mmCIF file of C-alpha atoms and ligand atoms in Angstrom:
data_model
loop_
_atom_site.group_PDB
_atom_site.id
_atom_site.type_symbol
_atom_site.label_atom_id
_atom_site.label_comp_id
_atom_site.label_asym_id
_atom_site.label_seq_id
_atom_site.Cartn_x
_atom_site.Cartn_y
_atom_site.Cartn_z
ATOM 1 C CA UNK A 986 -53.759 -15.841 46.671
ATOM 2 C CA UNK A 987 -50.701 -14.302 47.770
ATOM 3 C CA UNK A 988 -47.964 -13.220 45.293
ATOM 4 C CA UNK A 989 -45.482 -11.724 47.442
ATOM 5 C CA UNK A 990 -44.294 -11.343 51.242
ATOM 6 C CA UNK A 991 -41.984 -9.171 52.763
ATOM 7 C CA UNK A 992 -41.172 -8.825 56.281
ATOM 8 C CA UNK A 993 -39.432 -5.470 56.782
ATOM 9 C CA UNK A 994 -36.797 -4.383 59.189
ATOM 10 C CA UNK A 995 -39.501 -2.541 61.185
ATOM 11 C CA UNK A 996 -41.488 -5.234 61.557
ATOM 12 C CA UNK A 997 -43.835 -4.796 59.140
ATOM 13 C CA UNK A 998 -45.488 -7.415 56.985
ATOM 14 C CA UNK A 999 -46.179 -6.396 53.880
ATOM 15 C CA UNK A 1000 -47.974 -8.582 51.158
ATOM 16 C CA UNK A 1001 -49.250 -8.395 47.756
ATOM 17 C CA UNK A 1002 -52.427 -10.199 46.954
ATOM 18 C CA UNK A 1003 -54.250 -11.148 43.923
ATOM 19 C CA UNK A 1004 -58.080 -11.217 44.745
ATOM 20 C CA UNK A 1005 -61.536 -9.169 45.522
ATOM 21 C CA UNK A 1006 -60.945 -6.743 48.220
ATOM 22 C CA UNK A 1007 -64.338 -6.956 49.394
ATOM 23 C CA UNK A 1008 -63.640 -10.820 50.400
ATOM 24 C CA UNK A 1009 -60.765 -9.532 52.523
ATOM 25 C CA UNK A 1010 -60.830 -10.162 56.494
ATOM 26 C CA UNK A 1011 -58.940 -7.146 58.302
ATOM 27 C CA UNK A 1012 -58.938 -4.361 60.923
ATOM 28 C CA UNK A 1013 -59.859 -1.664 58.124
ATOM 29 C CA UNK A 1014 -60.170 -2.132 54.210
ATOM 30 C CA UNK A 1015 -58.851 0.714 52.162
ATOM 31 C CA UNK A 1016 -61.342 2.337 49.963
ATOM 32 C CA UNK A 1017 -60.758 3.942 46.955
ATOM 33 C CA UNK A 1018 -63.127 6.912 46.983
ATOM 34 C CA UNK A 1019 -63.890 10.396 45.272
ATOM 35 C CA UNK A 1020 -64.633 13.553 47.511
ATOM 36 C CA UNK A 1021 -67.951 13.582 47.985
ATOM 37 C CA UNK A 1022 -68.061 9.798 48.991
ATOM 38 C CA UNK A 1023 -70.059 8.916 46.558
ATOM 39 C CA UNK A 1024 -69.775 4.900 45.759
ATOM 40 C CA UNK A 1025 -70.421 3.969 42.943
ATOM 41 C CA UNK A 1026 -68.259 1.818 40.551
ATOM 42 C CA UNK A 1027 -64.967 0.642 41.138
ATOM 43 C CA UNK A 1028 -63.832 -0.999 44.740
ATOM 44 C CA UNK A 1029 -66.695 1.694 46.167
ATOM 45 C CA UNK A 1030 -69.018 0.421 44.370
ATOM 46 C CA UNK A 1031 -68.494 -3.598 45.112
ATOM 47 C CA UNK A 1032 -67.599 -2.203 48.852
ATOM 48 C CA UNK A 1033 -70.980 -0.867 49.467
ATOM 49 C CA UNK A 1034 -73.099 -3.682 47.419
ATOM 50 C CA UNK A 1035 -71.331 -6.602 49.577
ATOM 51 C CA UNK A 1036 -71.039 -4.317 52.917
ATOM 52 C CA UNK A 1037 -74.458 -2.739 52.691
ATOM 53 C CA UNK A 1038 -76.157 0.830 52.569
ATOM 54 C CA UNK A 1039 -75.151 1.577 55.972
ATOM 55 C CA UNK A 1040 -71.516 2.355 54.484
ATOM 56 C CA UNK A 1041 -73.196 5.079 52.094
ATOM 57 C CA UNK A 1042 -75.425 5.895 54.747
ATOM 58 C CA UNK A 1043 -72.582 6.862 56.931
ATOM 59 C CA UNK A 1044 -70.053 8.319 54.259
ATOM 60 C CA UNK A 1045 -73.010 10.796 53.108
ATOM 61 C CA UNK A 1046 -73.077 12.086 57.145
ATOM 62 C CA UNK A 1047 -69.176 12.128 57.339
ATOM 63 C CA UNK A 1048 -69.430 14.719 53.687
ATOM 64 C CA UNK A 1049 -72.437 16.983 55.391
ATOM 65 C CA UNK A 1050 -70.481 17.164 58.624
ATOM 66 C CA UNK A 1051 -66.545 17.842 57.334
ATOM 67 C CA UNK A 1052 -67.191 18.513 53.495
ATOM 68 C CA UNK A 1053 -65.529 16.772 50.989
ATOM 69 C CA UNK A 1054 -62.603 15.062 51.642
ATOM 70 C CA UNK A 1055 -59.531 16.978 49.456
ATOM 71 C CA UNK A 1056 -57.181 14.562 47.100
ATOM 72 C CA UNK A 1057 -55.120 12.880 49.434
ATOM 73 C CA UNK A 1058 -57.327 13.029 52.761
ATOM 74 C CA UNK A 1059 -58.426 9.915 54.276
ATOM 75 C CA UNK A 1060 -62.477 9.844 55.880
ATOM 76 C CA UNK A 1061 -63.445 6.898 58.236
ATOM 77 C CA UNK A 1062 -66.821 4.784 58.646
ATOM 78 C CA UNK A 1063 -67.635 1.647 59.615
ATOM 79 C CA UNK A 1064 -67.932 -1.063 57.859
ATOM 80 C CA UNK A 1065 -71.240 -2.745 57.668
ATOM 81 C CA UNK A 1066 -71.736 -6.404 56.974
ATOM 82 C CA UNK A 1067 -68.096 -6.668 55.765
ATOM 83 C CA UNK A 1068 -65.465 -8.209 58.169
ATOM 84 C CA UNK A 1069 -63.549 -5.483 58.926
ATOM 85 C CA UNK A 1070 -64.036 -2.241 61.567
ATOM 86 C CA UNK A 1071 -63.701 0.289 59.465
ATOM 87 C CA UNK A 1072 -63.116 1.370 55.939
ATOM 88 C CA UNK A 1073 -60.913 3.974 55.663
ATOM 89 C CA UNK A 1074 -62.153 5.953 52.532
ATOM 90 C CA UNK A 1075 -58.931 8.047 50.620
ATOM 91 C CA UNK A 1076 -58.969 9.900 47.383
ATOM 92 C CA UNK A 1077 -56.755 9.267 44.806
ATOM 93 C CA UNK A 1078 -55.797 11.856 42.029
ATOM 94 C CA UNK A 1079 -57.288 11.512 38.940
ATOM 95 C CA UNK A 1080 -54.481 11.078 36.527
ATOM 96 C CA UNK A 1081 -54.578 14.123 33.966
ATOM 97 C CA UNK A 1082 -50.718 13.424 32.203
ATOM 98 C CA UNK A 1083 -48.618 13.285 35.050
ATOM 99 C CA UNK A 1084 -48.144 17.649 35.851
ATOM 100 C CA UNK A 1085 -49.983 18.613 38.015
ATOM 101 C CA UNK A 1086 -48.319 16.512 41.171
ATOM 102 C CA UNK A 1087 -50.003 13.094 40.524
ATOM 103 C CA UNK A 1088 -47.685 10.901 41.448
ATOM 104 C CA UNK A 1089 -47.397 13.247 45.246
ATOM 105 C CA UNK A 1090 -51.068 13.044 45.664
ATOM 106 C CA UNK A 1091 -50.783 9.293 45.306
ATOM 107 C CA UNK A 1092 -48.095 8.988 48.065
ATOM 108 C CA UNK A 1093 -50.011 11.385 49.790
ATOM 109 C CA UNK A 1094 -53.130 9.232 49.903
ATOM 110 C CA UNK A 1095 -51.459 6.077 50.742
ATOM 111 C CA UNK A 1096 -49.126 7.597 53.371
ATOM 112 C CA UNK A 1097 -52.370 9.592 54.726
ATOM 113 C CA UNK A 1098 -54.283 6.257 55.171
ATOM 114 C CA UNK A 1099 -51.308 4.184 56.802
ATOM 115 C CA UNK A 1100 -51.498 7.645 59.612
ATOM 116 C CA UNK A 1101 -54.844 6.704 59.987
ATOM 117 C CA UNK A 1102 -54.769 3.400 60.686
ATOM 118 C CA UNK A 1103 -51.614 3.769 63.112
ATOM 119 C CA UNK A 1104 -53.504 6.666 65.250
ATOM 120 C CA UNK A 1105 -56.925 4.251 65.484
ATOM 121 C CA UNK A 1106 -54.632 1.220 66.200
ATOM 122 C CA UNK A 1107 -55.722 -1.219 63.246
ATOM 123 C CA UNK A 1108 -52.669 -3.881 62.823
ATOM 124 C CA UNK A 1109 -54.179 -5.466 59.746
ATOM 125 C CA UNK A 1110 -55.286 -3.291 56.765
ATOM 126 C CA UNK A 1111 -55.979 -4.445 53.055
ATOM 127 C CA UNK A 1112 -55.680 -1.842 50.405
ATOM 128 C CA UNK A 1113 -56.309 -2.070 46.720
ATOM 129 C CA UNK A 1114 -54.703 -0.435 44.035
ATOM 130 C CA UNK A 1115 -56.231 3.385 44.377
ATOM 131 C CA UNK A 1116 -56.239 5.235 41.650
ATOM 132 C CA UNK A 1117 -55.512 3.038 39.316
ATOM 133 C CA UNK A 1118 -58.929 2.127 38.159
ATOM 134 C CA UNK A 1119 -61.452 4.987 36.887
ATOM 135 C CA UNK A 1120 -59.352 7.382 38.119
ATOM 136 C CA UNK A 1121 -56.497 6.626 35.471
ATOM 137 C CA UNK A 1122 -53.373 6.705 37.211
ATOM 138 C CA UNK A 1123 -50.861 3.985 35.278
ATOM 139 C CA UNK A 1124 -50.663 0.915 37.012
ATOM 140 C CA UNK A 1125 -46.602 1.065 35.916
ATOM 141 C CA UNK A 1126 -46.439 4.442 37.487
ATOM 142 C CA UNK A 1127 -48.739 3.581 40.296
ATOM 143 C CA UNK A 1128 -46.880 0.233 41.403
ATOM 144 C CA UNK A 1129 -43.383 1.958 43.274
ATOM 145 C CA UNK A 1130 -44.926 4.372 44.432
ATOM 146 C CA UNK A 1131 -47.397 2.014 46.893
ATOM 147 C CA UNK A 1132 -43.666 0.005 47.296
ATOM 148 C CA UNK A 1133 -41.626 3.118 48.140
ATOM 149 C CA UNK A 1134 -44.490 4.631 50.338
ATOM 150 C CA UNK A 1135 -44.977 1.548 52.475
ATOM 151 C CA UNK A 1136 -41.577 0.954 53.442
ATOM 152 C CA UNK A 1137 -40.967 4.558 54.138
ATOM 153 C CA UNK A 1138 -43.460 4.806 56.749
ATOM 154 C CA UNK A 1139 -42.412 1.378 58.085
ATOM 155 C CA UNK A 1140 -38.910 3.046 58.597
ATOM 156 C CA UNK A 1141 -40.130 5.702 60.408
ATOM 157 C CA UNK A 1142 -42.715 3.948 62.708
ATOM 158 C CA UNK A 1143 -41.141 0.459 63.656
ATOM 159 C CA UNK A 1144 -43.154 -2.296 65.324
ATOM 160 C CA UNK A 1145 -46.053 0.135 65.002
ATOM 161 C CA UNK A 1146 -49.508 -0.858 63.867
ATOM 162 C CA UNK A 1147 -50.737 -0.998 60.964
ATOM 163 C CA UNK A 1148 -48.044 -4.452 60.890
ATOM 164 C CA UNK A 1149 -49.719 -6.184 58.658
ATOM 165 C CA UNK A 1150 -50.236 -4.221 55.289
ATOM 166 C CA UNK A 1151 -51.859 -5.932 52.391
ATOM 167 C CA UNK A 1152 -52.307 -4.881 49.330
ATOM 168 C CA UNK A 1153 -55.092 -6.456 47.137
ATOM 169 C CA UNK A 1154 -55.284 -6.742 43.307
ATOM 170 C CA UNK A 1155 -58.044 -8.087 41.311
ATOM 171 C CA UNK A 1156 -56.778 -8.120 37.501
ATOM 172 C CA UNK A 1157 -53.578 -9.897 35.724
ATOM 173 C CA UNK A 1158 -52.629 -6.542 34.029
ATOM 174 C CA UNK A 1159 -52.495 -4.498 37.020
ATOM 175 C CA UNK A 1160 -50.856 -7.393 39.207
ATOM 176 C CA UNK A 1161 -47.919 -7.722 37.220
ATOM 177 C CA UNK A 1162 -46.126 -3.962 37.808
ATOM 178 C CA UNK A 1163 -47.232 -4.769 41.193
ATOM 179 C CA UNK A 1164 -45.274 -7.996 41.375
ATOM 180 C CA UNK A 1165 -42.151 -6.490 39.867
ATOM 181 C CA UNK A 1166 -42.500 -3.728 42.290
ATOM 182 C CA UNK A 1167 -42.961 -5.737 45.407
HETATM 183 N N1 AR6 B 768 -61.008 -5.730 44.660
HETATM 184 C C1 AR6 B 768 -59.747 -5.288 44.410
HETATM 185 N N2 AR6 B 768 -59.469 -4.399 43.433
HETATM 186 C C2 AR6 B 768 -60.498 -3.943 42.684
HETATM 187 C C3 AR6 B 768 -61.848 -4.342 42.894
HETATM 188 C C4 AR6 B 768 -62.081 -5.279 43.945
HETATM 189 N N3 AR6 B 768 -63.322 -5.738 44.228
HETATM 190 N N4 AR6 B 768 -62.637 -3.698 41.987
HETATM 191 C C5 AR6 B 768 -61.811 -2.921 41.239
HETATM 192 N N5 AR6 B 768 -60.525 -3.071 41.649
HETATM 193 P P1 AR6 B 768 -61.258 2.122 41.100
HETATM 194 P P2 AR6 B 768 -60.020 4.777 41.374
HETATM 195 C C6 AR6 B 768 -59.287 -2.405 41.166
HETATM 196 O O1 AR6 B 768 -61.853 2.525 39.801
HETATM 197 O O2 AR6 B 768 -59.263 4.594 40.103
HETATM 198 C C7 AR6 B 768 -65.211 4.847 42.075
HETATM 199 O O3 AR6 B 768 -66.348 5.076 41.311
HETATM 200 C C8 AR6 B 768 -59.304 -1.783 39.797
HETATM 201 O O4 AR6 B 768 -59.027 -2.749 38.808
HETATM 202 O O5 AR6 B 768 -62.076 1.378 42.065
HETATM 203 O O6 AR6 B 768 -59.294 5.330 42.560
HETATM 204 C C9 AR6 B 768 -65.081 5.819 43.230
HETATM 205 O O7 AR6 B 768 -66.330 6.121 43.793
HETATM 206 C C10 AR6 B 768 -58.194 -0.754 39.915
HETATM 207 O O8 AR6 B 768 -56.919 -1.374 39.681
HETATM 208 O O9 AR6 B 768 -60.682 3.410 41.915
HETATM 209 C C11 AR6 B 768 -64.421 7.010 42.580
HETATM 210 O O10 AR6 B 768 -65.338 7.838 41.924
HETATM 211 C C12 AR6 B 768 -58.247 -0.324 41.380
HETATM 212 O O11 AR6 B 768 -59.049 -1.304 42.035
HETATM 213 C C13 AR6 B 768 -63.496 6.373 41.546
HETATM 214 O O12 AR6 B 768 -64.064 5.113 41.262
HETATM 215 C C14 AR6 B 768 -58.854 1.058 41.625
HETATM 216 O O13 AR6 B 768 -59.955 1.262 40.748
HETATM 217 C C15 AR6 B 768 -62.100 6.147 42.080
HETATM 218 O O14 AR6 B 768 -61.266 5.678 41.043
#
């Protein structure tokens, strides 16, 4: 279901959407991972149980080839049965009070996965709300800064991909920061 649309200056479409990720039909679905790639509970979890092993399969080669991938860094697989490309697997910070740069890392990750998906060309990606989950990060805290990050790299890359940039809630609590956000 979608809750809000916005079609940016740049071009870009952004839009908030209450539902599973995992049911979402795009160029690359944003996980929301931890460093070693290891999936599972959360989006990872339901993201590897719908999409198959071959996603774990192929994040546990991507960890032994690169190490693990650092608070903010972005890794990319495929996508097994899901219908999507890729997933584009970021780390979040886990929230520990808010002083040791959080709120940065956050920006960080979702700014690091929108470069991604501009330098492999996807124009359609679906994100959910990283960090926010077992990871701890307040959904109030959490909500702007997916908002402010969006439109800021929309402002610097106009009419490039990714265009269409969804981002994908599952629960009523979390959805309504996002709403006032958006
Ligand atoms: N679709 C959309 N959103 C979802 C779904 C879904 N199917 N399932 C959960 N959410 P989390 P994190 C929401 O915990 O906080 C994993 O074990 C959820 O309500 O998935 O970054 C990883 O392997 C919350 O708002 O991610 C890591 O170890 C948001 O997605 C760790 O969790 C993010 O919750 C990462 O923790």
């Amino acid at each position: 279901r979608t809750v809000a649309e916005t079609i940016l200056p740049s071009g870009h479409r952004v839009v908030l959407v209450q539902g599973d990720l995992t049911e979402e039909e795009a160029d690359a679905l944003v996980n929301a991972a931890n460093s070693y790639l290891q999936h599972g509970g959360g989006v990872a979890g339901a993201l590897v149980r719908k999409g198959g092993p071959q996603i774990q399969a192929e994040s546990d080669e991507w960890v032994r080839r690169h190490g693990p991938v650092p608070t903010g860094g972005v890794a990319i697989t495929g996508a097994g049965r899901l219908r999507a490309r890729a997933i584009l697997h970021t780390v979040g910070p886990v929230w520990s009070g808010g002083t040791r740069g959080e709120e940065q890392q956050l920006a960080e990750a979702i700014r690091n996965t929108l470069e991604a998906a501009r330098a492999q060309g996807y124009e359609r990606i679906a994100m959910p709300a990283i960090s926010t989950g077992i990871f701890g990060f307040p959904k109030e805290r959490a909500a702007p800064i997916f908002w402010e990050t969006i439109a800021a790299f929309a402002a610097a890359h106009p009419g490039e991909p990714p265009r269409e940039i969804r981002v994908v809630i599952l629960d009523e609590a979390t959805l309504r920061p996002f709403e006032a956000a958006f």
